[in-house]
Amino acid sequence: MSPTEKPILFHYAQSIYSHRVLWYLWLRGIDYDECIQPPVMPRPDLASIDVKYRRIPIMAIGKDVYIDSRLIISKLESLYPSSALAPITAEKAGLRQLFEHYSDSGLFNSAVKLMPYWSSNSLVQNKTFLDDRQKLMGGRRMTAENMQAGRPDGLQNMQQAFDLLENTFLADGRQWILGSEGPCIADIDAVWPFEWLVVDRGMKGALPDKHFGADKYPKTHAWIQRVMNRVNASKENAAKPISLDGKTMSAQVLNTKSSPEPLSFDVNDPLGFEQGENVEIYPSDYGQAHKDRGILIGLTVSEVVIRNSKGLHLHFPRWNFRIVKVSTLKAAPSPGPAKKLPKMRLIYHPFSPYTRKVFALAHELQLAQHITLEKVVVAPIPIEGWSDNTDDVAKYNPMGKIPCLVTDDVPTGIFDSRVICEYLTELAGVKTKKDPKYWQTRALHACADGIMDAAVLITYEVRIRKERGLYFKEWVEGQKTKILRGLDRFEAAATEGLLPEPGAAPASADEVAVAVATAMTEHLLFLSLEWRKGRPNLQQWMKKWEARPSFTATPPTKDWIVVGAASRPTKL
């Protein structure tokens, strides 16, 4: 029985992998809707349903999301069995899979080397495209020099591919690649790199006609044209898809009432995974920085399925995808006799975003109840009511700044909020894998501190220097620009899925820092900044943070109270 929900195809016009799926849909006459994506990152539509995989196409059917064009076509074959295009014998099914892998890896890589870098119409002339693909390819850039150097390899490899079709599969004059009565999946799997090189206007000049033209390979060119004629005729008869915007798509996918596809789990898989484990899945060839994380719920020889934070089932092929077990961050339980925590005293003021960051993290790590609070007021210059405790704090932090954590094991004082966060994280027993994503989120932490620094400087300018006739307006505007740039970076991180969805597990210091810095820009009314404007994904992320216990327990407008811990008087 076919699915009750129409497929939603995420694609963009220039994606040749998307063409592969579109041709299949048209040939099969399967109705679908579409959610058009930008050809470069970010892709907020996919981020809204917690899909971090960055390559296109992707297809959603109800709560099932299928990754990679190969898996999409395979699933459509099984979900819509009537008039399927799969070969009918085991031998031809095997040949079809060989074509699939041959085209997807070897042929495509060779075809890319033949992109006409000299043409003004080529994507290789588009800086935005090149910048994006450089990130995708792990730093390698498609420069004219690199393209020229790789072109000989591409030419000789494609010559062998043309020769293979002309003198083996098509040598007997057959109409379709496996000798079927009409086009089958093998024709789609085999033709798309050739169509890109021969038909696509953006690839004009990629192949020298003298060596690759119809005169030399007449059967191959006739087959390419025959397949595309059938595809185009099918497109004319196909129903026009409804184009969904991101908001409509997200609501439709997340609120679907249909049941997900039934799953199976191979308990004897050689990698030894267990159902219910937390895993990350990402491509093993390129695009590895974009990892999807979730609960492992399905595993077969050819497919792996996880349930993501939105409750969607993300399906990945096994070929060229890596599965890595990850441990959910867990705070150490309340210490028992086996582990005694040191006595800790946090010198703080609720108005300080740095102290809020530290104590919110302590709440996340279940350490807040073991910390005694000591409220102070400090300032860089003597001002009554502002700097009453600066000299006392300087005994522990020579800079006279807060927060400062005084502990039994470090009685001289631990200062700088990032150092305190590191201490608390270590104390809680949290271990973090230092992969590229780790450093990206650490950079977000630094960005958050930069926003706080800029806000503090503006505070001094507005609240202290202005009264003395020393107000420097250009300086203030410069600091505001820094804050806005930082908020834009947070929006990009939320859009790309770099900021994890707040969940049951403790948040990291980096996530807490982003949340505190963002909230601070709204609390300081004299900044006159509207952080929510133009930042929908950050706004959605913050909405969940604003209801989080660690956040509600650390308001900047009143003293903090911790159940089970006594507060000391202001005097140190």
Coordinates of C-alpha atoms in Angstrom, one line a residue:
M1 CA 0.0 0.0 0.0
S2 CA 1.3 3.4 -0.9
P3 CA 1.9 6.0 1.8
T4 CA -1.0 8.3 2.8
E5 CA 1.3 11.3 2.8
K6 CA 2.7 12.9 -0.4
P7 CA 6.5 12.9 -0.5
I8 CA 8.1 16.3 0.0
L9 CA 11.3 16.7 -2.0
F10 CA 14.0 19.1 -0.8
H11 CA 16.0 20.1 -3.8
Y12 CA 17.3 23.0 -6.0
A13 CA 17.5 23.4 -9.7
Q14 CA 21.2 22.9 -10.2
S15 CA 21.5 19.7 -8.2
I16 CA 22.2 16.8 -10.5
Y17 CA 21.6 14.4 -7.7
S18 CA 18.1 15.9 -7.4
H19 CA 17.6 15.4 -11.2
R20 CA 18.1 11.7 -10.6
V21 CA 15.2 11.6 -8.2
L22 CA 13.0 13.9 -10.2
W23 CA 13.4 11.8 -13.3
Y24 CA 12.4 8.8 -11.3
L25 CA 9.3 10.5 -9.9
W26 CA 8.2 11.7 -13.4
L27 CA 8.8 8.3 -15.0
R28 CA 6.8 6.6 -12.2
G29 CA 4.0 9.3 -12.2
I30 CA 4.4 9.7 -8.4
D31 CA 2.8 12.9 -7.1
Y32 CA 5.0 14.9 -4.8
D33 CA 5.4 18.4 -3.2
E34 CA 8.6 20.3 -3.0
C35 CA 10.5 22.6 -0.7
I36 CA 13.1 24.4 -2.7
Q37 CA 16.4 24.9 -1.0
P38 CA 19.2 27.3 -1.6
P39 CA 22.2 25.8 -3.4
V40 CA 24.5 26.9 -0.5
M41 CA 24.3 26.8 3.3
P42 CA 22.5 27.7 5.5
R43 CA 19.3 25.8 5.0
P44 CA 16.9 26.9 7.7
D45 CA 14.0 24.8 6.4
L46 CA 15.9 21.6 7.2
A47 CA 17.3 22.9 10.4
S48 CA 13.7 23.5 11.6
I49 CA 13.1 19.7 11.5
D50 CA 16.6 19.0 12.9
V51 CA 18.2 17.6 9.8
K52 CA 21.9 18.6 9.7
Y53 CA 22.9 16.6 6.6
R54 CA 23.9 19.3 4.1
R55 CA 23.7 17.5 0.8
I56 CA 20.7 17.5 -1.5
P57 CA 18.2 15.9 -2.3
I58 CA 16.3 14.8 0.8
M59 CA 12.8 13.5 0.9
A60 CA 10.2 13.5 3.7
I61 CA 7.2 11.1 3.7
G62 CA 5.3 11.7 6.9
K63 CA 7.7 11.3 9.8
D64 CA 10.2 9.5 7.7
V65 CA 13.1 11.5 6.2
Y66 CA 15.2 9.8 3.6
I67 CA 18.8 10.9 3.0
D68 CA 20.7 10.5 -0.3
S69 CA 19.3 10.0 -3.8
R70 CA 20.2 6.3 -3.8
L71 CA 18.1 5.6 -0.7
I72 CA 15.3 7.8 -1.8
I73 CA 14.8 5.9 -5.1
S74 CA 15.2 2.6 -3.3
K75 CA 12.5 3.6 -0.8
L76 CA 10.1 4.9 -3.5
E77 CA 10.4 1.5 -5.2
S78 CA 9.3 -0.4 -2.1
L79 CA 6.7 2.2 -0.9
Y80 CA 5.1 2.5 -4.4
P81 CA 5.4 -1.1 -5.7
S82 CA 2.9 -0.7 -8.5
S83 CA 4.7 -0.2 -11.9
A84 CA 8.1 -0.1 -10.2
L85 CA 11.2 0.3 -12.4
A86 CA 13.5 -2.2 -10.7
P87 CA 15.0 -5.0 -12.9
I88 CA 13.1 -8.2 -12.6
T89 CA 16.0 -10.7 -12.4
A90 CA 18.6 -11.0 -9.7
E91 CA 21.4 -10.7 -12.2
K92 CA 20.1 -7.5 -13.6
A93 CA 19.3 -6.2 -10.1
G94 CA 23.0 -6.7 -9.3
L95 CA 24.1 -4.9 -12.5
R96 CA 21.8 -2.0 -11.6
Q97 CA 23.5 -1.7 -8.2
L98 CA 26.9 -1.7 -9.8
F99 CA 25.8 1.1 -12.1
E100 CA 24.5 3.0 -9.0
H101 CA 27.8 2.8 -7.2
Y102 CA 29.9 3.4 -10.4
S103 CA 28.0 6.5 -11.3
D104 CA 27.7 7.9 -7.8
S105 CA 31.4 7.7 -6.9
G106 CA 33.8 7.2 -9.8
L107 CA 31.9 8.8 -12.7
F108 CA 30.6 11.8 -10.8
N109 CA 34.1 12.6 -9.4
S110 CA 35.5 12.4 -12.9
A111 CA 32.7 14.6 -14.3
V112 CA 33.3 17.3 -11.7
K113 CA 36.9 17.6 -12.9
L114 CA 35.6 18.5 -16.3
M115 CA 33.5 21.5 -15.2
P116 CA 34.3 24.3 -17.6
Y117 CA 36.1 26.6 -15.2
W118 CA 36.9 29.0 -18.0
S119 CA 33.2 29.7 -18.8
S120 CA 31.4 32.7 -17.3
N121 CA 28.3 30.5 -16.9
S122 CA 30.2 27.9 -14.9
L123 CA 29.5 27.5 -11.2
V124 CA 33.3 27.6 -10.7
Q125 CA 33.1 31.3 -11.4
N126 CA 30.6 31.9 -8.6
K127 CA 32.5 32.9 -5.4
T128 CA 29.5 32.1 -3.1
F129 CA 29.3 28.6 -4.5
L130 CA 33.1 28.1 -4.2
D131 CA 33.2 29.3 -0.6
D132 CA 30.4 27.0 0.3
R133 CA 31.9 24.0 -1.5
Q134 CA 35.3 24.7 0.1
K135 CA 33.6 24.2 3.5
L136 CA 31.9 21.1 2.2
M137 CA 35.1 19.6 0.9
G138 CA 37.0 20.2 4.1
G139 CA 39.0 23.2 2.9
R140 CA 39.8 22.2 -0.7
R141 CA 38.9 24.9 -3.1
M142 CA 38.0 24.5 -6.8
T143 CA 40.4 27.0 -8.2
A144 CA 41.1 27.3 -11.9
E145 CA 44.6 25.9 -11.4
N146 CA 43.2 22.8 -9.5
M147 CA 40.5 22.3 -12.1
Q148 CA 43.1 22.5 -14.9
A149 CA 45.4 20.0 -13.2
G150 CA 42.6 17.5 -12.7
R151 CA 41.1 17.8 -16.2
P152 CA 43.4 15.1 -17.8
D153 CA 42.2 12.5 -15.2
G154 CA 38.6 13.4 -15.8
L155 CA 39.0 13.1 -19.6
Q156 CA 40.6 9.7 -19.6
N157 CA 38.2 8.3 -17.0
M158 CA 35.1 9.5 -18.9
Q159 CA 36.6 8.2 -22.2
Q160 CA 36.6 4.8 -20.6
A161 CA 33.1 5.2 -19.4
F162 CA 31.8 6.2 -22.9
D163 CA 33.7 3.2 -24.4
L164 CA 32.2 0.9 -21.8
L165 CA 28.6 1.8 -22.8
E166 CA 29.3 2.0 -26.5
N167 CA 31.1 -1.3 -26.9
T168 CA 29.5 -3.5 -24.2
F169 CA 26.0 -2.7 -22.9
L170 CA 24.8 -0.8 -26.0
A171 CA 26.8 -2.7 -28.6
D172 CA 24.0 -5.0 -29.6
G173 CA 21.7 -2.0 -30.5
R174 CA 19.4 -2.3 -27.4
Q175 CA 17.2 0.7 -26.6
W176 CA 17.7 0.6 -22.8
I177 CA 20.8 -0.2 -20.7
L178 CA 19.7 -3.6 -19.5
G179 CA 17.7 -4.6 -22.5
S180 CA 14.3 -3.9 -20.9
E181 CA 11.2 -2.9 -22.7
G182 CA 11.4 0.6 -21.3
P183 CA 13.7 2.6 -19.1
C184 CA 14.4 1.1 -15.7
I185 CA 16.3 2.4 -12.6
A186 CA 19.5 1.2 -14.2
D187 CA 19.0 3.8 -17.0
I188 CA 18.6 6.5 -14.4
D189 CA 21.6 5.4 -12.4
A190 CA 23.8 5.2 -15.5
V191 CA 22.6 8.2 -17.5
W192 CA 22.8 11.1 -15.1
P193 CA 26.6 11.9 -15.2
F194 CA 26.5 11.6 -19.0
E195 CA 23.4 13.8 -19.3
W196 CA 25.2 16.4 -17.1
L197 CA 28.2 16.5 -19.4
V198 CA 26.4 16.2 -22.7
V199 CA 23.1 18.0 -22.3
D200 CA 23.4 20.5 -19.4
R201 CA 24.0 24.0 -20.8
G202 CA 26.1 24.9 -17.8
M203 CA 28.6 22.2 -18.8
K204 CA 28.9 23.3 -22.5
G205 CA 32.5 22.6 -23.6
A206 CA 33.3 20.2 -20.8
L207 CA 33.9 17.4 -23.3
P208 CA 35.7 18.0 -26.6
D209 CA 33.4 17.0 -29.4
K210 CA 36.2 15.5 -31.4
H211 CA 36.8 12.8 -28.7
F212 CA 33.3 12.5 -27.2
G213 CA 30.8 13.5 -29.9
A214 CA 28.0 11.5 -31.5
D215 CA 30.2 10.6 -34.4
K216 CA 32.5 8.6 -32.1
Y217 CA 29.9 7.3 -29.7
P218 CA 26.6 7.2 -31.6
K219 CA 24.9 4.5 -29.6
T220 CA 25.7 6.2 -26.3
H221 CA 24.5 9.6 -27.5
A222 CA 21.3 8.1 -28.9
W223 CA 20.7 6.3 -25.6
I224 CA 21.2 9.5 -23.6
Q225 CA 18.7 11.3 -25.8
R226 CA 16.2 8.5 -25.7
V227 CA 16.2 8.4 -21.9
M228 CA 15.8 12.2 -21.7
N229 CA 13.0 12.2 -24.3
R230 CA 11.1 9.7 -22.2
V231 CA 11.8 11.7 -19.0
N232 CA 10.7 15.0 -20.5
A233 CA 7.5 13.4 -21.9
S234 CA 6.7 11.9 -18.5
K235 CA 7.3 15.3 -16.9
E236 CA 4.7 16.9 -19.2
N237 CA 2.1 14.4 -18.0
A238 CA 3.0 14.7 -14.3
A239 CA 1.0 16.7 -11.8
K240 CA 2.7 20.0 -10.9
P241 CA 4.1 19.8 -7.4
I242 CA 3.0 22.3 -4.7
S243 CA 5.9 24.4 -3.6
L244 CA 5.9 24.6 0.2
D245 CA 7.7 27.3 2.2
G246 CA 9.7 26.3 5.2
K247 CA 7.1 27.1 7.8
T248 CA 4.4 25.2 6.0
M249 CA 6.7 22.2 5.4
S250 CA 7.8 22.1 9.0
A251 CA 4.3 22.2 10.3
Q252 CA 3.2 19.5 7.9
V253 CA 6.1 17.2 8.7
L254 CA 6.1 17.6 12.4
N255 CA 2.4 17.4 12.8
T256 CA 1.7 14.5 10.6
K257 CA -0.6 11.8 12.0
S258 CA 0.7 9.0 9.8
S259 CA 2.7 6.2 11.3
P260 CA 6.4 5.9 10.4
E261 CA 7.7 3.1 8.2
P262 CA 8.1 -0.2 10.1
L263 CA 11.8 -0.9 11.0
S264 CA 14.0 -3.9 11.6
F265 CA 17.2 -4.2 13.6
D266 CA 20.0 -6.6 12.9
V267 CA 21.4 -7.5 16.3
N268 CA 24.2 -9.4 14.6
D269 CA 25.5 -6.4 12.6
P270 CA 29.4 -6.6 12.6
L271 CA 29.7 -3.1 14.1
G272 CA 28.1 -4.3 17.3
F273 CA 25.6 -1.5 17.7
E274 CA 22.6 -1.9 20.0
Q275 CA 19.1 -0.5 19.5
G276 CA 18.5 2.6 21.6
E277 CA 22.1 3.8 21.6
N278 CA 22.9 7.5 20.9
V279 CA 24.8 7.8 17.6
E280 CA 26.0 10.3 15.1
I281 CA 25.7 9.6 11.4
Y282 CA 27.6 11.5 8.7
P283 CA 29.1 11.0 5.2
S284 CA 32.5 9.3 5.2
D285 CA 33.6 11.0 2.0
Y286 CA 32.9 14.7 2.3
G287 CA 30.5 16.9 4.3
Q288 CA 31.6 15.3 7.5
A289 CA 31.2 18.4 9.7
H290 CA 27.4 18.0 9.4
K291 CA 26.5 15.2 11.8
D292 CA 23.0 14.1 12.6
R293 CA 22.5 12.8 16.1
G294 CA 19.7 10.6 17.5
I295 CA 18.6 7.4 19.0
L296 CA 19.5 4.3 16.9
I297 CA 16.2 2.6 16.0
G298 CA 16.8 0.7 12.7
L299 CA 19.7 -1.2 11.2
T300 CA 20.0 -3.4 8.2
V301 CA 22.8 -4.3 5.7
S302 CA 21.9 -1.3 3.6
E303 CA 20.2 1.2 5.9
V304 CA 20.5 2.9 9.3
V305 CA 17.7 4.9 11.0
I306 CA 17.8 7.3 13.9
R307 CA 15.1 9.2 15.8
N308 CA 16.1 12.8 16.0
S309 CA 15.1 15.5 18.6
K310 CA 11.9 16.3 16.7
G311 CA 10.8 12.7 16.8
L312 CA 11.4 12.2 13.1
H313 CA 13.0 9.0 11.7
L314 CA 16.1 9.8 9.6
H315 CA 17.0 7.1 7.2
F316 CA 20.6 6.9 5.8
P317 CA 22.2 4.4 3.4
R318 CA 25.1 2.4 4.9
W319 CA 27.3 2.9 1.9
N320 CA 29.7 5.9 2.4
F321 CA 28.1 6.8 5.7
R322 CA 29.7 6.5 9.1
I323 CA 27.9 5.6 12.3
V324 CA 29.6 6.7 15.6
K325 CA 28.4 5.9 19.1
V326 CA 28.2 9.0 21.3
S327 CA 27.6 9.2 25.0
T328 CA 24.9 11.6 26.1
L329 CA 26.4 14.3 28.3
K330 CA 25.5 13.4 31.9
A331 CA 26.3 15.3 35.0
A332 CA 27.8 13.4 37.8
P333 CA 25.1 12.3 40.3
S334 CA 25.0 14.0 43.7
P335 CA 28.2 12.9 45.4
G336 CA 28.1 10.0 47.9
P337 CA 30.8 8.7 50.2
A338 CA 32.9 7.6 47.2
K339 CA 33.4 11.2 46.0
K340 CA 33.4 14.2 48.2
L341 CA 33.1 17.6 46.5
P342 CA 35.2 20.5 47.7
K343 CA 33.4 23.4 49.5
M344 CA 32.7 26.1 46.9
R345 CA 31.9 29.8 47.3
L346 CA 30.9 31.8 44.3
I347 CA 31.5 35.5 44.6
Y348 CA 28.9 37.0 42.3
H349 CA 26.3 39.7 41.4
P350 CA 23.1 38.7 39.6
F351 CA 23.5 41.6 37.2
S352 CA 26.8 40.2 35.8
P353 CA 26.2 38.0 32.8
Y354 CA 29.5 36.2 33.4
T355 CA 28.3 35.1 36.9
R356 CA 25.0 34.1 35.4
K357 CA 26.8 31.9 32.9
V358 CA 28.8 30.2 35.6
F359 CA 25.9 29.6 38.0
A360 CA 23.5 28.5 35.2
L361 CA 26.1 25.9 34.2
A362 CA 26.3 24.8 37.9
H363 CA 22.5 24.2 37.8
E364 CA 22.9 22.2 34.5
L365 CA 25.5 20.0 36.1
Q366 CA 23.6 19.5 39.4
L367 CA 26.3 21.3 41.3
A368 CA 24.4 24.5 42.3
Q369 CA 23.3 23.1 45.6
H370 CA 26.9 22.6 46.6
I371 CA 27.8 26.2 46.1
T372 CA 27.5 29.0 48.6
L373 CA 26.7 32.4 47.1
E374 CA 28.4 35.7 48.1
K375 CA 27.0 38.8 46.6
V376 CA 29.4 41.8 45.9
V377 CA 29.5 45.0 44.0
V378 CA 32.7 45.8 42.0
A379 CA 33.8 48.5 39.5
P380 CA 37.0 49.4 37.8
I381 CA 37.1 52.9 39.5
P382 CA 36.0 54.0 43.0
I383 CA 32.3 54.8 42.9
E384 CA 30.1 54.6 46.0
G385 CA 27.6 51.8 45.7
W386 CA 29.4 50.4 42.7
S387 CA 32.9 49.5 43.9
D388 CA 32.3 48.7 47.6
N389 CA 33.8 45.2 47.4
T390 CA 36.4 45.6 44.7
D391 CA 39.4 45.5 47.1
D392 CA 38.0 42.5 48.9
V393 CA 37.5 40.6 45.6
A394 CA 41.0 41.5 44.5
K395 CA 42.4 39.2 47.2
Y396 CA 41.2 36.3 45.0
N397 CA 41.2 37.9 41.6
P398 CA 43.8 40.6 41.2
M399 CA 41.7 42.2 38.4
G400 CA 38.9 42.8 41.0
K401 CA 36.4 41.2 38.7
I402 CA 33.6 38.7 39.2
P403 CA 32.8 35.9 39.1
C404 CA 35.4 34.3 41.3
L405 CA 35.1 30.8 42.7
V406 CA 36.9 30.0 46.0
T407 CA 37.2 26.3 46.8
D408 CA 38.9 24.1 49.3
D409 CA 41.2 22.7 46.7
V410 CA 41.9 26.1 45.1
P411 CA 41.7 28.5 48.1
T412 CA 43.5 31.3 46.2
G413 CA 40.5 31.6 43.9
I414 CA 39.5 30.5 40.4
F415 CA 38.6 33.4 38.1
D416 CA 37.5 34.2 34.6
S417 CA 34.1 32.7 33.8
R418 CA 35.5 30.3 31.2
V419 CA 38.0 28.9 33.6
I420 CA 35.4 28.4 36.2
C421 CA 33.1 26.7 33.7
E422 CA 36.0 24.4 32.8
Y423 CA 36.5 23.6 36.5
L424 CA 32.8 22.8 37.1
T425 CA 32.6 20.7 34.0
E426 CA 35.6 18.7 35.1
L427 CA 34.2 18.4 38.6
A428 CA 30.9 17.0 37.2
G429 CA 32.8 14.3 35.3
V430 CA 31.6 15.4 31.9
K431 CA 33.9 14.2 29.1
T432 CA 33.6 15.8 25.6
K433 CA 35.0 14.5 22.3
K434 CA 37.1 17.2 20.8
D435 CA 36.0 16.9 17.2
P436 CA 35.5 19.9 14.8
K437 CA 32.1 20.6 16.2
Y438 CA 33.6 21.0 19.6
W439 CA 35.8 23.8 18.4
Q440 CA 33.0 25.4 16.6
T441 CA 30.9 25.6 19.7
R442 CA 33.9 26.7 21.7
A443 CA 34.2 29.6 19.3
L444 CA 30.5 30.4 19.9
H445 CA 31.4 30.6 23.6
A446 CA 34.2 33.1 22.8
C447 CA 31.7 35.1 20.7
A448 CA 29.3 35.1 23.6
D449 CA 31.9 36.5 25.9
G450 CA 32.8 39.1 23.3
I451 CA 29.1 40.2 23.3
M452 CA 29.2 40.5 27.1
D453 CA 32.5 42.4 27.0
A454 CA 31.0 44.9 24.5
A455 CA 27.9 45.3 26.6
V456 CA 29.9 46.0 29.8
L457 CA 32.0 48.6 28.0
I458 CA 28.8 50.3 26.8
T459 CA 27.4 50.2 30.4
Y460 CA 30.5 52.0 31.7
E461 CA 30.2 54.6 28.9
V462 CA 26.5 55.2 29.5
R463 CA 26.4 55.0 33.3
I464 CA 29.8 56.4 34.3
R465 CA 31.6 58.4 31.6
K466 CA 28.5 60.1 30.3
E467 CA 27.9 61.7 33.7
R468 CA 31.4 63.1 33.5
G469 CA 31.0 64.6 30.0
L470 CA 33.3 61.9 28.5
Y471 CA 30.7 60.1 26.4
F472 CA 32.2 58.6 23.2
K473 CA 29.2 58.0 20.9
E474 CA 31.3 56.4 18.1
W475 CA 32.8 54.0 20.6
V476 CA 29.4 52.9 21.8
E477 CA 28.1 52.4 18.2
G478 CA 31.2 50.3 17.5
Q479 CA 30.5 48.1 20.4
K480 CA 26.9 47.7 19.3
T481 CA 28.1 46.6 15.9
K482 CA 30.2 43.9 17.6
I483 CA 27.1 42.7 19.5
L484 CA 24.9 42.5 16.4
R485 CA 27.6 40.6 14.5
G486 CA 27.8 38.2 17.3
L487 CA 24.0 37.7 17.3
D488 CA 24.1 37.1 13.6
R489 CA 26.7 34.4 14.2
F490 CA 24.3 32.8 16.8
E491 CA 21.5 32.9 14.2
A492 CA 23.7 31.1 11.7
A493 CA 24.6 28.5 14.3
A494 CA 21.0 27.9 15.2
T495 CA 20.1 27.7 11.5
E496 CA 22.8 25.2 10.7
G497 CA 22.0 23.1 13.7
L498 CA 25.3 23.8 15.4
L499 CA 23.4 24.9 18.6
P500 CA 21.9 21.7 20.0
E501 CA 18.2 21.6 20.8
P502 CA 17.8 22.1 24.6
G503 CA 16.8 18.7 25.9
A504 CA 16.9 16.5 29.0
A505 CA 20.7 16.2 29.0
P506 CA 22.8 19.0 30.7
A507 CA 23.8 21.8 28.4
S508 CA 27.4 22.6 27.9
A509 CA 29.1 25.8 29.0
D510 CA 29.2 26.9 25.4
E511 CA 25.4 26.6 25.0
V512 CA 24.8 28.4 28.3
A513 CA 27.1 31.2 27.3
V514 CA 25.2 31.8 24.0
A515 CA 21.8 31.8 25.9
V516 CA 23.1 34.2 28.6
A517 CA 24.7 36.6 26.1
T518 CA 21.6 36.7 23.9
A519 CA 19.2 37.3 26.9
M520 CA 21.5 40.0 28.3
T521 CA 21.1 42.2 25.1
E522 CA 17.4 42.4 25.9
H523 CA 17.8 43.0 29.7
L524 CA 20.1 46.0 29.1
L525 CA 17.4 48.4 27.8
F526 CA 19.8 51.2 27.2
L527 CA 21.5 49.1 24.4
S528 CA 18.3 49.6 22.3
L529 CA 18.9 46.4 20.5
E530 CA 16.2 44.1 19.1
W531 CA 18.0 40.8 18.9
R532 CA 14.8 38.9 17.9
K533 CA 14.4 40.9 14.7
G534 CA 15.6 38.9 11.7
R535 CA 16.8 36.0 13.8
P536 CA 13.9 33.5 13.8
N537 CA 16.0 30.4 14.5
L538 CA 17.8 31.9 17.4
Q539 CA 14.5 33.1 18.7
Q540 CA 13.1 29.6 18.5
W541 CA 16.2 28.2 20.3
M542 CA 16.0 30.9 23.0
K543 CA 12.3 30.3 23.6
K544 CA 13.2 26.8 24.9
W545 CA 16.1 28.2 27.0
E546 CA 13.9 30.9 28.6
A547 CA 11.8 28.1 30.2
R548 CA 14.8 26.0 31.3
P549 CA 15.3 25.6 35.1
S550 CA 18.9 26.8 35.1
F551 CA 17.7 30.0 33.4
T552 CA 14.7 30.7 35.5
A553 CA 16.8 30.1 38.7
T554 CA 19.4 32.8 37.7
P555 CA 17.5 36.0 36.9
P556 CA 19.6 39.1 36.5
T557 CA 17.1 41.3 38.4
K558 CA 17.1 39.7 41.8
D559 CA 19.3 37.7 44.2
W560 CA 19.6 34.0 43.6
I561 CA 18.5 31.4 46.0
V562 CA 19.6 27.9 46.0
V563 CA 17.7 25.2 47.9
G564 CA 20.1 23.4 50.3
A565 CA 22.8 26.1 50.2
A566 CA 23.1 29.1 52.4
S567 CA 23.9 32.6 51.2
R568 CA 26.6 34.6 52.9
P569 CA 26.4 38.3 53.7
T570 CA 27.8 40.8 51.2
K571 CA 31.0 41.4 53.2
L572 CA 33.9 39.2 52.4

